[in-house]
PDB file of C-alpha atoms in Angstrom:
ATOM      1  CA  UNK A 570       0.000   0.000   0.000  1.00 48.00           C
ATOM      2  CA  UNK A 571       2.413   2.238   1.071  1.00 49.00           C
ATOM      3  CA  UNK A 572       4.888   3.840  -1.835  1.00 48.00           C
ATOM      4  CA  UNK A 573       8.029   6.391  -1.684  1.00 49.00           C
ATOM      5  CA  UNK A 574       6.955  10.342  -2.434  1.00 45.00           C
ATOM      6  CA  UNK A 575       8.101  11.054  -6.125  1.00 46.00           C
ATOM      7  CA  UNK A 576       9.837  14.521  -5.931  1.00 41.00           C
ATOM      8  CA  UNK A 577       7.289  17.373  -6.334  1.00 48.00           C
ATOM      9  CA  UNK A 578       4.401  15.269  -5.829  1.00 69.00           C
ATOM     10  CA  UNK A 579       1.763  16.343  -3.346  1.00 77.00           C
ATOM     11  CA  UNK A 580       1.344  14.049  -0.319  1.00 91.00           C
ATOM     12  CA  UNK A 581       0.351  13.586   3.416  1.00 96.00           C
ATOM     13  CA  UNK A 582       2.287  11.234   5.666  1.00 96.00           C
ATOM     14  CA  UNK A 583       1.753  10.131   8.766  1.00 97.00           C
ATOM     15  CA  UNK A 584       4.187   8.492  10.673  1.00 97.00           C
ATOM     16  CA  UNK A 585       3.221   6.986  14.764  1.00 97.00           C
ATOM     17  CA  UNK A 586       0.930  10.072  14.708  1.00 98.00           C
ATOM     18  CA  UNK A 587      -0.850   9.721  18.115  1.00 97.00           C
ATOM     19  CA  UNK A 588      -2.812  12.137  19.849  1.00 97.00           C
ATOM     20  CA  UNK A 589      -4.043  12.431  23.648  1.00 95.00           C
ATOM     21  CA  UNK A 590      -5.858  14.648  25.540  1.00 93.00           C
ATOM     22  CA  UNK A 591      -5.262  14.027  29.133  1.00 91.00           C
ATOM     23  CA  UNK A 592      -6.114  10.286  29.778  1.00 89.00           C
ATOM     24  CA  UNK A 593      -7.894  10.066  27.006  1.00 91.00           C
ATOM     25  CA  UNK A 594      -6.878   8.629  23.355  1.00 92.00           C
ATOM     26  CA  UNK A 595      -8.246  10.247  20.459  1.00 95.00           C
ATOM     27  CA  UNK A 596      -5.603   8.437  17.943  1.00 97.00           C
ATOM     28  CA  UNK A 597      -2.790   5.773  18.507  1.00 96.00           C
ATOM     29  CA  UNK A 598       0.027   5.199  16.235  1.00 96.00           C
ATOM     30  CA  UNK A 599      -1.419   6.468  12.786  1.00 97.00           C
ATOM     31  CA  UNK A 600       0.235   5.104  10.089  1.00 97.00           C
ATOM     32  CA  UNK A 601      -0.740   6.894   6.775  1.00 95.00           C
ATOM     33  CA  UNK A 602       0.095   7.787   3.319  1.00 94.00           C
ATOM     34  CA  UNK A 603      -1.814  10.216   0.535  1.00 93.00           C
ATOM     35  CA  UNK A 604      -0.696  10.920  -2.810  1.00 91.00           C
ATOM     36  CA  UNK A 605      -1.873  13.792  -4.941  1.00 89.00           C
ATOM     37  CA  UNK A 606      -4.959  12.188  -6.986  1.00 85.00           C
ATOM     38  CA  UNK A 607      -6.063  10.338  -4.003  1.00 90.00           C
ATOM     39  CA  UNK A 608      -9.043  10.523  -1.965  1.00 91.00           C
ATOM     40  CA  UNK A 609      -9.434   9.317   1.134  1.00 94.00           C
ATOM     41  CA  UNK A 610     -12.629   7.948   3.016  1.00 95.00           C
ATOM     42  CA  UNK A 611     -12.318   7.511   6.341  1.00 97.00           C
ATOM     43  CA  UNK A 612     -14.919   5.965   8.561  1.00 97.00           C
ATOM     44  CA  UNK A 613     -15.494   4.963  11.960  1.00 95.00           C
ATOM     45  CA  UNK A 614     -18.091   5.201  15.051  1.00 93.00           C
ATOM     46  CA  UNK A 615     -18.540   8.326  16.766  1.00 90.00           C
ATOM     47  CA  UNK A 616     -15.169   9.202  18.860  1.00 91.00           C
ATOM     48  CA  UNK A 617     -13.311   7.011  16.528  1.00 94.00           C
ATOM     49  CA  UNK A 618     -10.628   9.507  16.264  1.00 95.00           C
ATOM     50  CA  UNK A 619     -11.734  11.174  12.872  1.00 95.00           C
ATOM     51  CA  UNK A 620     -11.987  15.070  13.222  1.00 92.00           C
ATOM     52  CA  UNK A 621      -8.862  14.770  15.496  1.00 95.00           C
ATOM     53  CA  UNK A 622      -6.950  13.146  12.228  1.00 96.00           C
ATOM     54  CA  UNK A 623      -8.599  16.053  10.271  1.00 95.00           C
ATOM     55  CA  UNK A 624      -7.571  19.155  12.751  1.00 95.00           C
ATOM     56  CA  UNK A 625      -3.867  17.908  12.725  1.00 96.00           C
ATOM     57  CA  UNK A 626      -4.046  17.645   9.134  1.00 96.00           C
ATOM     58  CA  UNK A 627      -5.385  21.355   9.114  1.00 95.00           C
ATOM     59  CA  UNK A 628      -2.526  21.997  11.442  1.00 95.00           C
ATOM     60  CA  UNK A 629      -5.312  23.356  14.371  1.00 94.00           C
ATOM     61  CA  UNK A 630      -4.320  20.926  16.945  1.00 95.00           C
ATOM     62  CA  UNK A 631      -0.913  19.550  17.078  1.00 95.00           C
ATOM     63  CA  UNK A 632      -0.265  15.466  17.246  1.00 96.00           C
ATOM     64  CA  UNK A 633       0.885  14.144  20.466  1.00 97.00           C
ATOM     65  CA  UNK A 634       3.629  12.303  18.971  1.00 97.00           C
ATOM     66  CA  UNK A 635       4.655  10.984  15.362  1.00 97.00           C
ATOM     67  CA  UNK A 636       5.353  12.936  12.414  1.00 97.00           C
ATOM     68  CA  UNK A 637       2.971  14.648   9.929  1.00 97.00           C
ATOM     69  CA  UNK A 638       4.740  15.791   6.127  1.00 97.00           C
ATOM     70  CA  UNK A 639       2.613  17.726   3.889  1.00 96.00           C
ATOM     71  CA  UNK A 640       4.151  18.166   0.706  1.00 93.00           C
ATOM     72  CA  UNK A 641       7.671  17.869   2.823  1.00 94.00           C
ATOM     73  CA  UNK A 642       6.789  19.494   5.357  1.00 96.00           C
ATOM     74  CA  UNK A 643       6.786  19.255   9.287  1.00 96.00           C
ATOM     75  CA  UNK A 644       3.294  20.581  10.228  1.00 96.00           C
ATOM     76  CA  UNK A 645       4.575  21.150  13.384  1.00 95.00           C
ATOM     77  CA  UNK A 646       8.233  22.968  12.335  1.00 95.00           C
ATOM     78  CA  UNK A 647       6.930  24.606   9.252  1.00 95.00           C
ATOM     79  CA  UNK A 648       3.003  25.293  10.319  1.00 93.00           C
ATOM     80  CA  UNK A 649       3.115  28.475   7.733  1.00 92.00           C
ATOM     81  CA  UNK A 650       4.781  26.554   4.738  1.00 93.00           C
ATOM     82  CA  UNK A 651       1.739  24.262   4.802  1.00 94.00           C
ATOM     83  CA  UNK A 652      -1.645  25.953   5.635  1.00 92.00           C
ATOM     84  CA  UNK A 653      -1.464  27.756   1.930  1.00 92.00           C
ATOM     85  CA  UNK A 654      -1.849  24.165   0.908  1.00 93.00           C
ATOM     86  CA  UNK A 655      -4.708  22.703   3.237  1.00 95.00           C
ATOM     87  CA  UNK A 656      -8.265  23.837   2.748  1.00 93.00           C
ATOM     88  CA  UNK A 657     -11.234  22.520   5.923  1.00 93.00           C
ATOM     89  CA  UNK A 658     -14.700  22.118   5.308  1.00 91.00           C
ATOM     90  CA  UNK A 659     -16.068  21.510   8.231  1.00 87.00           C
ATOM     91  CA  UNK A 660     -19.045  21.619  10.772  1.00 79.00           C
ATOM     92  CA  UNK A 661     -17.924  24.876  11.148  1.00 79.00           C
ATOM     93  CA  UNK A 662     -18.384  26.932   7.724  1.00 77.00           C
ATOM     94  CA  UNK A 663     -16.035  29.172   8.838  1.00 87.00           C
ATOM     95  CA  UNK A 664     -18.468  31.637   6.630  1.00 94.00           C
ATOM     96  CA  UNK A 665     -19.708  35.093   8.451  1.00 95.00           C
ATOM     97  CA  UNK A 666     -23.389  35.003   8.139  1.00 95.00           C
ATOM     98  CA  UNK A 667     -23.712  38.462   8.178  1.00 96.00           C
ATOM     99  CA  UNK A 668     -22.080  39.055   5.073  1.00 97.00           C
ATOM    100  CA  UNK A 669     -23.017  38.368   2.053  1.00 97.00           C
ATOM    101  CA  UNK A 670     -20.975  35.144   0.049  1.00 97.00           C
ATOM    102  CA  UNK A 671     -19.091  37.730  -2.747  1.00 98.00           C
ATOM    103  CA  UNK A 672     -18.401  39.335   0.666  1.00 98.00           C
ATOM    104  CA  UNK A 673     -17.047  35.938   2.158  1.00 97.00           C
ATOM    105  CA  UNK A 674     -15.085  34.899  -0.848  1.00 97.00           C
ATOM    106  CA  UNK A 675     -13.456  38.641  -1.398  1.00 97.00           C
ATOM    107  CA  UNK A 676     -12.488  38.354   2.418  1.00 97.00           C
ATOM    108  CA  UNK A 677     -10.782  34.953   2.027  1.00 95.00           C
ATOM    109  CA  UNK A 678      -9.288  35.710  -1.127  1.00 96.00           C
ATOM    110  CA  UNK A 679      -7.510  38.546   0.298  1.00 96.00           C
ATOM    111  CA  UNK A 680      -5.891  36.185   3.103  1.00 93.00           C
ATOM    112  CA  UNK A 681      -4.964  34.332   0.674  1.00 93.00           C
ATOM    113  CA  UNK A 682      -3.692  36.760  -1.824  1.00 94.00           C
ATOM    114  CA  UNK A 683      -5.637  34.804  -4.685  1.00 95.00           C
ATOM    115  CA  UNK A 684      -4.511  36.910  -7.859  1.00 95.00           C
ATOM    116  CA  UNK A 685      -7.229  38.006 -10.339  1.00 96.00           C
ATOM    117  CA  UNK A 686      -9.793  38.295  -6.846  1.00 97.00           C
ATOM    118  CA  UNK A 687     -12.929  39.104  -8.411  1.00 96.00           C
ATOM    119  CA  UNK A 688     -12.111  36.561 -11.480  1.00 97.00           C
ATOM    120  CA  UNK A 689     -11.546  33.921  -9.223  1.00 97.00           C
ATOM    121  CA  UNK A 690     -14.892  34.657  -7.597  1.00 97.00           C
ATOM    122  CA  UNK A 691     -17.090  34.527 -10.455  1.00 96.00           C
ATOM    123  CA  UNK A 692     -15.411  31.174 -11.403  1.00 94.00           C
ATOM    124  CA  UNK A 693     -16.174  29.572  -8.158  1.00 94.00           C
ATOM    125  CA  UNK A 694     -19.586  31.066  -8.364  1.00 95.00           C
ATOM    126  CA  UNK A 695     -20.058  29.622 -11.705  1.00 93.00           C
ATOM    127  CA  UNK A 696     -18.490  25.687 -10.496  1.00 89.00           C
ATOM    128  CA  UNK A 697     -20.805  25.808  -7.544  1.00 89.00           C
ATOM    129  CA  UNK A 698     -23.636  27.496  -9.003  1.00 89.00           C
ATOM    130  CA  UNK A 699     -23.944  29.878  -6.672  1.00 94.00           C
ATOM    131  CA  UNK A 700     -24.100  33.130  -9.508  1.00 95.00           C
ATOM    132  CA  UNK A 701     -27.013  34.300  -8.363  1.00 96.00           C
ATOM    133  CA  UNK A 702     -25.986  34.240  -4.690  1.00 97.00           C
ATOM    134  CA  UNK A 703     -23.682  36.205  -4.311  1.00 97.00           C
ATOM    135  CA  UNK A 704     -25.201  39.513  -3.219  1.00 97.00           C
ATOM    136  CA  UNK A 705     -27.065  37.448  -0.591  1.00 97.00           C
ATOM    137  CA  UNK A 706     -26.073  37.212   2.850  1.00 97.00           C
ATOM    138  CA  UNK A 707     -24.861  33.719   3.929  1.00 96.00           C
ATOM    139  CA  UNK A 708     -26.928  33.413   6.902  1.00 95.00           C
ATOM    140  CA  UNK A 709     -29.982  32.950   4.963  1.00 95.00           C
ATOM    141  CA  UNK A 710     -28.437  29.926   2.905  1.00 93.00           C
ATOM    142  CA  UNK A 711     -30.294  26.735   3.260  1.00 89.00           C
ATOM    143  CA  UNK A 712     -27.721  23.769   4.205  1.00 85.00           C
ATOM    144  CA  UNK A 713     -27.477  22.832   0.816  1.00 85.00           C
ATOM    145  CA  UNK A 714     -26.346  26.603  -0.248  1.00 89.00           C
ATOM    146  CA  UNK A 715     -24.178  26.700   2.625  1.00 89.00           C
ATOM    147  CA  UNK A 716     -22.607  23.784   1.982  1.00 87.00           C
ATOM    148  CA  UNK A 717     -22.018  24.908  -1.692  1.00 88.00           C
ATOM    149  CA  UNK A 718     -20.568  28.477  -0.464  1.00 93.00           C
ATOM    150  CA  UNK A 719     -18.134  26.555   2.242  1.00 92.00           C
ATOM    151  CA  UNK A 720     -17.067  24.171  -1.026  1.00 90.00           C
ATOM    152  CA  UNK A 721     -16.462  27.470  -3.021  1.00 92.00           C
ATOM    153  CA  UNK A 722     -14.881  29.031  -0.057  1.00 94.00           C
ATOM    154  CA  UNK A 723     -12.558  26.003   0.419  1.00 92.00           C
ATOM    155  CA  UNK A 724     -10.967  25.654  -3.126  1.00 92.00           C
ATOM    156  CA  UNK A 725     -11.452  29.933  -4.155  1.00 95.00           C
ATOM    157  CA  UNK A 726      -6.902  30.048  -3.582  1.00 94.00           C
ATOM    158  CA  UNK A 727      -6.529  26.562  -5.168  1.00 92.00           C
ATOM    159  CA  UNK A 728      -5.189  24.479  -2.199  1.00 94.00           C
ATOM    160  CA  UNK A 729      -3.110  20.427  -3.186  1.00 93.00           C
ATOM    161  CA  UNK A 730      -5.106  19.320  -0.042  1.00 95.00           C
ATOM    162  CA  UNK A 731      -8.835  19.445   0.477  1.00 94.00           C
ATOM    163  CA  UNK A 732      -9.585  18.093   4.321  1.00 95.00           C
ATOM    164  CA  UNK A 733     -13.505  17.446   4.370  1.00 93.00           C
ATOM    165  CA  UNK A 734     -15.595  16.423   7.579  1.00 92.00           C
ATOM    166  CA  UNK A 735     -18.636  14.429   7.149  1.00 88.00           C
ATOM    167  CA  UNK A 736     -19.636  16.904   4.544  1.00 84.00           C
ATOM    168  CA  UNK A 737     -22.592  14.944   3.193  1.00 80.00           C
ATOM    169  CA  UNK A 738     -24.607  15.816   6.670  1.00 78.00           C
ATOM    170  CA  UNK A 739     -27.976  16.971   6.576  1.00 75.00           C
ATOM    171  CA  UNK A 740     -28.056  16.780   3.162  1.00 76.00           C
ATOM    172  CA  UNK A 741     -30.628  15.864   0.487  1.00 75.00           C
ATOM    173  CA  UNK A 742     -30.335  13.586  -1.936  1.00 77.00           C
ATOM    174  CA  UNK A 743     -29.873  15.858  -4.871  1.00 75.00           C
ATOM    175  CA  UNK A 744     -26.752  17.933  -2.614  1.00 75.00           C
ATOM    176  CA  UNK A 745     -25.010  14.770  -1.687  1.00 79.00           C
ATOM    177  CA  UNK A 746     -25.004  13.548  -5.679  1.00 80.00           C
ATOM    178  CA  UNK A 747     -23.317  17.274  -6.210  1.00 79.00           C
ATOM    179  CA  UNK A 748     -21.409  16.901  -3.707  1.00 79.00           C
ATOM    180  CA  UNK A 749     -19.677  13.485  -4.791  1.00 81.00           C
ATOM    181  CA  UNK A 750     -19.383  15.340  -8.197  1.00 84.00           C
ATOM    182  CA  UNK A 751     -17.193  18.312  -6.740  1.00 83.00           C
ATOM    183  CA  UNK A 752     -15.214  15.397  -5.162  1.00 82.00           C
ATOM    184  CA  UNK A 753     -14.735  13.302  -8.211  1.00 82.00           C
ATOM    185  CA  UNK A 754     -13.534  16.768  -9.833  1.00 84.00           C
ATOM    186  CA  UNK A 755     -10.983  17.609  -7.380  1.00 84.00           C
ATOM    187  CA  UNK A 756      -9.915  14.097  -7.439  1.00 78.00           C
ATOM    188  CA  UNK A 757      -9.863  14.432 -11.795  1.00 82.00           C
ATOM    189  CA  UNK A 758      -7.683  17.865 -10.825  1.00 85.00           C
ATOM    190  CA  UNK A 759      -5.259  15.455  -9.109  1.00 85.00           C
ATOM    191  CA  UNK A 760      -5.826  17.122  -5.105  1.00 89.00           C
ATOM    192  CA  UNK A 761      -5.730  15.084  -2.365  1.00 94.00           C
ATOM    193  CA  UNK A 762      -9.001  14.813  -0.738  1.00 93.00           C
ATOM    194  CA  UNK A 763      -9.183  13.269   2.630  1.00 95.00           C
ATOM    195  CA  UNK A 764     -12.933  13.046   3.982  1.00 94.00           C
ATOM    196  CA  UNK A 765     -14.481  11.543   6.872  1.00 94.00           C
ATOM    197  CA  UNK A 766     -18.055   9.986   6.876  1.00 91.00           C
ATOM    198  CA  UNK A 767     -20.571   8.472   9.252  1.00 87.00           C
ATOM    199  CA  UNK A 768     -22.845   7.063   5.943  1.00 88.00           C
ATOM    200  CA  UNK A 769     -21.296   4.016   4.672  1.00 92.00           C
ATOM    201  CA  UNK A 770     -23.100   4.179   1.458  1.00 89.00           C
ATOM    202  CA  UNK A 771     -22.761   7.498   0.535  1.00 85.00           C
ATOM    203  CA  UNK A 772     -18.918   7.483   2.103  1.00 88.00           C
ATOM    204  CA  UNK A 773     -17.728   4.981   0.176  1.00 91.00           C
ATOM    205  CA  UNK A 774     -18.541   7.085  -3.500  1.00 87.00           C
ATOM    206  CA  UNK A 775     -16.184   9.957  -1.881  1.00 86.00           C
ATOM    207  CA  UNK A 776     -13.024   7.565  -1.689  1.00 90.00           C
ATOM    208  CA  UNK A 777     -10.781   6.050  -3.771  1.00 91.00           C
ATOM    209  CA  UNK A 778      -9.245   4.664  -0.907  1.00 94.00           C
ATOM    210  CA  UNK A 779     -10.982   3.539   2.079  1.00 97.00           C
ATOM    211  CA  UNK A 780     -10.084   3.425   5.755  1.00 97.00           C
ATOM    212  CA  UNK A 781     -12.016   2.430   9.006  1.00 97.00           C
ATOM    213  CA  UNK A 782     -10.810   4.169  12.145  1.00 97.00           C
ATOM    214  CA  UNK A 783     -11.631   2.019  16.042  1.00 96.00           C
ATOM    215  CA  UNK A 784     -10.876   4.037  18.892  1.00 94.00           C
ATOM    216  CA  UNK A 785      -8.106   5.714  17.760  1.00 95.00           C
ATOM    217  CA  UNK A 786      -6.640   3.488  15.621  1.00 97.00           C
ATOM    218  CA  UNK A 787      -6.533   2.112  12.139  1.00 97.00           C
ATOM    219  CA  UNK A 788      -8.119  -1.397  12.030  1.00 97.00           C
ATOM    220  CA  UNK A 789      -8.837  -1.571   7.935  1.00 97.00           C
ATOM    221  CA  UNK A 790      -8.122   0.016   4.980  1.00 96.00           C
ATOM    222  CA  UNK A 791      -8.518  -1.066   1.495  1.00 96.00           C
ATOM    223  CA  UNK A 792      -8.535   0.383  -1.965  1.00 96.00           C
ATOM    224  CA  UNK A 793     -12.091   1.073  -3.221  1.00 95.00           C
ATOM    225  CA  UNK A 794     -11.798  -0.946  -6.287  1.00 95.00           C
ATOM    226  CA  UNK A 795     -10.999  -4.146  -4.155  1.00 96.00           C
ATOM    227  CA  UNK A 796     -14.052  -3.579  -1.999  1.00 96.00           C
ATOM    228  CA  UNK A 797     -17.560  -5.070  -3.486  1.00 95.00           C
ATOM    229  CA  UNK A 798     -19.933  -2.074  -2.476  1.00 93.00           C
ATOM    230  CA  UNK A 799     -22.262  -4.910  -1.373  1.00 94.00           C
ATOM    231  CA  UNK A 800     -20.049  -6.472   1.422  1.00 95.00           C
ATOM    232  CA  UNK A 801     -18.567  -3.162   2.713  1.00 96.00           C
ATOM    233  CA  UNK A 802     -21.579  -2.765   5.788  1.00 95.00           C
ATOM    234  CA  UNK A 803     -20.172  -6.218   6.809  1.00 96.00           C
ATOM    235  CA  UNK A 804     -16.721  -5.133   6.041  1.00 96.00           C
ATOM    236  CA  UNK A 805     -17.255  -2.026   8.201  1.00 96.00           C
ATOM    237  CA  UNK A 806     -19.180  -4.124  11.155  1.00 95.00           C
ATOM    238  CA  UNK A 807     -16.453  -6.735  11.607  1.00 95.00           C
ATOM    239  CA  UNK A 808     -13.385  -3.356  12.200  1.00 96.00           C
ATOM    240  CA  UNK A 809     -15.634  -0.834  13.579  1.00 94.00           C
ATOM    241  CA  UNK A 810     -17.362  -2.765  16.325  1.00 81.00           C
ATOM    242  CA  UNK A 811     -16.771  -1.275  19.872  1.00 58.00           C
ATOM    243  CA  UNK A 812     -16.354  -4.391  22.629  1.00 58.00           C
ATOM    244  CA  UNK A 813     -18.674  -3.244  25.788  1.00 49.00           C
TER     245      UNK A 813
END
């Protein structure tokens, strides 16, 4: 599974990663590695470990122990060589409700320092149809819209690594199919996508890769293509059961 970086390439590794808070163990001894292309769908029960793998990745909370490289670097020696790389959609939109999404995006873009601002803008309005948005403020967005403006928020200063947390919640049918098809056109853009998932069916369309976190640790993983879509709730029962 595992392969040697090829100079240049994008990539996360993760080397004995752990992660503790107090007494508790949010992640033991994670073992990973992402190429640029790659996504990767991560599953696992609730307190699994998952959003702590994603905030270290995002380089908001810092690993206990092990090593994280992102594109060569030390997350935790180089923090500012990497963020310009990572992009989070999360729970948290990280959107400001009161202003409107061209509002949003122009704000973001100028952290960023995304050349060609307003360009950039009506191109990511355009990819997440959101054109007729923009002048709106955020805060009255349905979840799908919201959703739509954190996706366009994410990718406006064209990050290698898109970090996504159980992005298909609360979701309707129609969002979740346009979701999978932003994912499948990062993937197509050859961006690492790692996302996390609680829906087993839906999850497994996100990933080319798939992984199943237990209490902190890594207890499966499998390439997508090896994995009949049929067995996977079996697949997923047998290394994601919690022993009471």
């Amino acid at each position: 599974m595992n392969r040697k970086s090829v100079a240049g390439e994008k990539s996360i590794e993760m080397r004995g990663v752990s992660k503790f808070f107090g007494d508790h163990r949010a992640l033991r001894n994670i073992n990973l590695e992402v190429h640029e292309g790659e996504s990767l769908a991560i599953f696992g029960p609730n307190g699994a470990g998952k959003t702590s793998l994603l905030r270290i990745l995002a380089t908001l909370s810092k690993p206990s122990a092990g090593t994280v490289l992102i594109n060569g670097f030390d997350i935790v020696k180089r923090p500012a060589a990497v963020r310009p790389s990572i992009s989070l959609v999360s729970h948290q939109s990280f959107l400001y409700e009161d202003l409107t999404l061209f509002e949003n995006l122009k704000f973001y873009g100028r952290m960023y320092s995304v050349p060609d601002l307003e360009r950039r803008i009506s191109d990511m309005a355009s990819r997440f149809n959101l054109e007729s948005r923009l002048c709106e403020k955020v805060g009255s967005f349905s979840r799908g819209l919201h959703q739509r403006a954190s996706l366009a928020r994410a990718v406006l200063h064209d990050p290698s690594i898109v970090l996504l947390d159980e992005p298909e919640t609360g979701l309707d049918s129609q969002a979740v199919l346009t979701l999978q098809g932003t994912i499948r056109q990062l993937h197509d853009e050859h961006r690492i996508v790692v996302v996390t998932s609680h829906n087993l069916e839906q999850g497994y369309e996100l990933g080319t890769r798939l992984v199943i976190l237990k209490e902190g640790e890594i207890t499966y993983q499998a390439e997508r293509e090896e994995v009949d879509r049929r067995h996977f709730p079996k697949i997923y029962e047998q290394y994601a059961r919690v022993e009471r």
